[in-house]
């Protein structure tokens, strides 16, 4: 049986090479009037619209006009249970966890509440053009089940796992080494590889795990090495000092993971700001990924992550919101923050580099670049379509643009969910949800899942 062919027309920007390794302008191909050919759930080909239309006269055509077709955004570090406490005022990391995060996470033992937030969160992601995410859940298996079920209902490729903590957390949010192992294993067996789901082994961070718990999770990872492992590393200086006190025999923060089998390909370390040269060298050699969370690093006051330095060292780097320590669900906003932090660190990141980090960079960090994050033939058709003139402020700037980079950069810096004209998940279209209007003037039919969960 032949599968349906669909041709999406619009501007197409294919960043086919790593723009930190090749000159950014050479790493990308832009078609002013381009096309992406889909067959079923997969991308088959990209190229000039005229050529692809001639070659595929029977394909269904969806014309996005002047809008820009890109791979969907990939958020490689987030906490979906923190959706309802995003933008909570005035605390730094440890106080922020104790004041806002832990009380909210306590609520996720209730499967109904977990399902409500998981559905709300994934709809917010789609409305912001994010098609994949690696998310922490809470300690409760119900929070993991709710998240994978909500993702499966939208056919989204997500990675997620039960967040393990056996010390320095309140009653009701602590497990122990054995139960962390047992419950993580049961959830992994249930969800890993089911549909588009990936189970991520998830110790929260060394301050909330005993060495025994890290050891148990290291064993679980050695039994399932194709799973990613996600945690936090060296986010704030107070935290690094605390880890030194909690683990006096370890040479540094990274060693608290390394010594327990939690360093290697597929490890994703959120933040990774306050690293020694030696830690940087071991991270690089191990094939682990550093996840840059720029809105969180400014919002909670953590510090400056030097993206250009990390890429220059050959680190694997993903880009992420870190919802709700991060202050925005939007990967556009996150790219803007990465640009500004790059300026503070001494390097102006090119729009191709920002877009690459938000798509293939994050997909590589999740070891999923063969499936998501690019326009490569054979990968899943998870796409975002950007309106490059979504507000009067952006439109008046774009009117002066002479290159695609000048046309897309104002949307990176000033865009929000109004810039999302459409998203496609595995070839299926979900129109963007733009509160209060139809944004770029595209026809908008809300997917029933989106309208239901937001009560529209
Ligand atoms: N470190 C440990 N847990 C967290 C968390 O939930 N958010 C952030 N930003 N850092 C953490
Ligand atoms: Zn985090």
Coordinates of N, CA, C and O in Angstrom, one line a residue, residues 2 43 89 162 279 349 401 423:
X2 N 0.6 2.2 -0.9 CA 1.5 3.4 -0.9 C 1.0 4.4 0.1 O -0.2 4.6 0.3
X43 N 10.2 12.5 6.4 CA 10.7 13.4 5.4 C 11.3 12.6 4.3 O 12.2 11.7 4.6
X89 N 9.0 34.2 42.0 CA 9.9 35.3 42.3 C 11.0 35.1 43.4 O 10.7 34.5 44.4
X162 N 11.5 9.0 35.9 CA 11.2 9.3 37.3 C 12.3 10.0 38.0 O 13.5 9.4 38.0
X279 N 37.3 18.6 34.7 CA 35.9 18.1 34.4 C 35.6 18.3 33.0 O 34.9 17.4 32.4
X349 N 26.7 34.5 18.7 CA 26.3 33.3 18.0 C 25.5 33.6 16.8 O 24.6 34.5 16.8
X401 N 15.2 43.4 5.7 CA 16.1 42.2 5.6 C 16.6 42.0 4.2 O 15.8 42.0 3.3
X423 N 2.6 23.4 13.4 CA 3.6 22.4 13.7 C 3.1 21.1 13.1 O 1.9 20.9 12.9

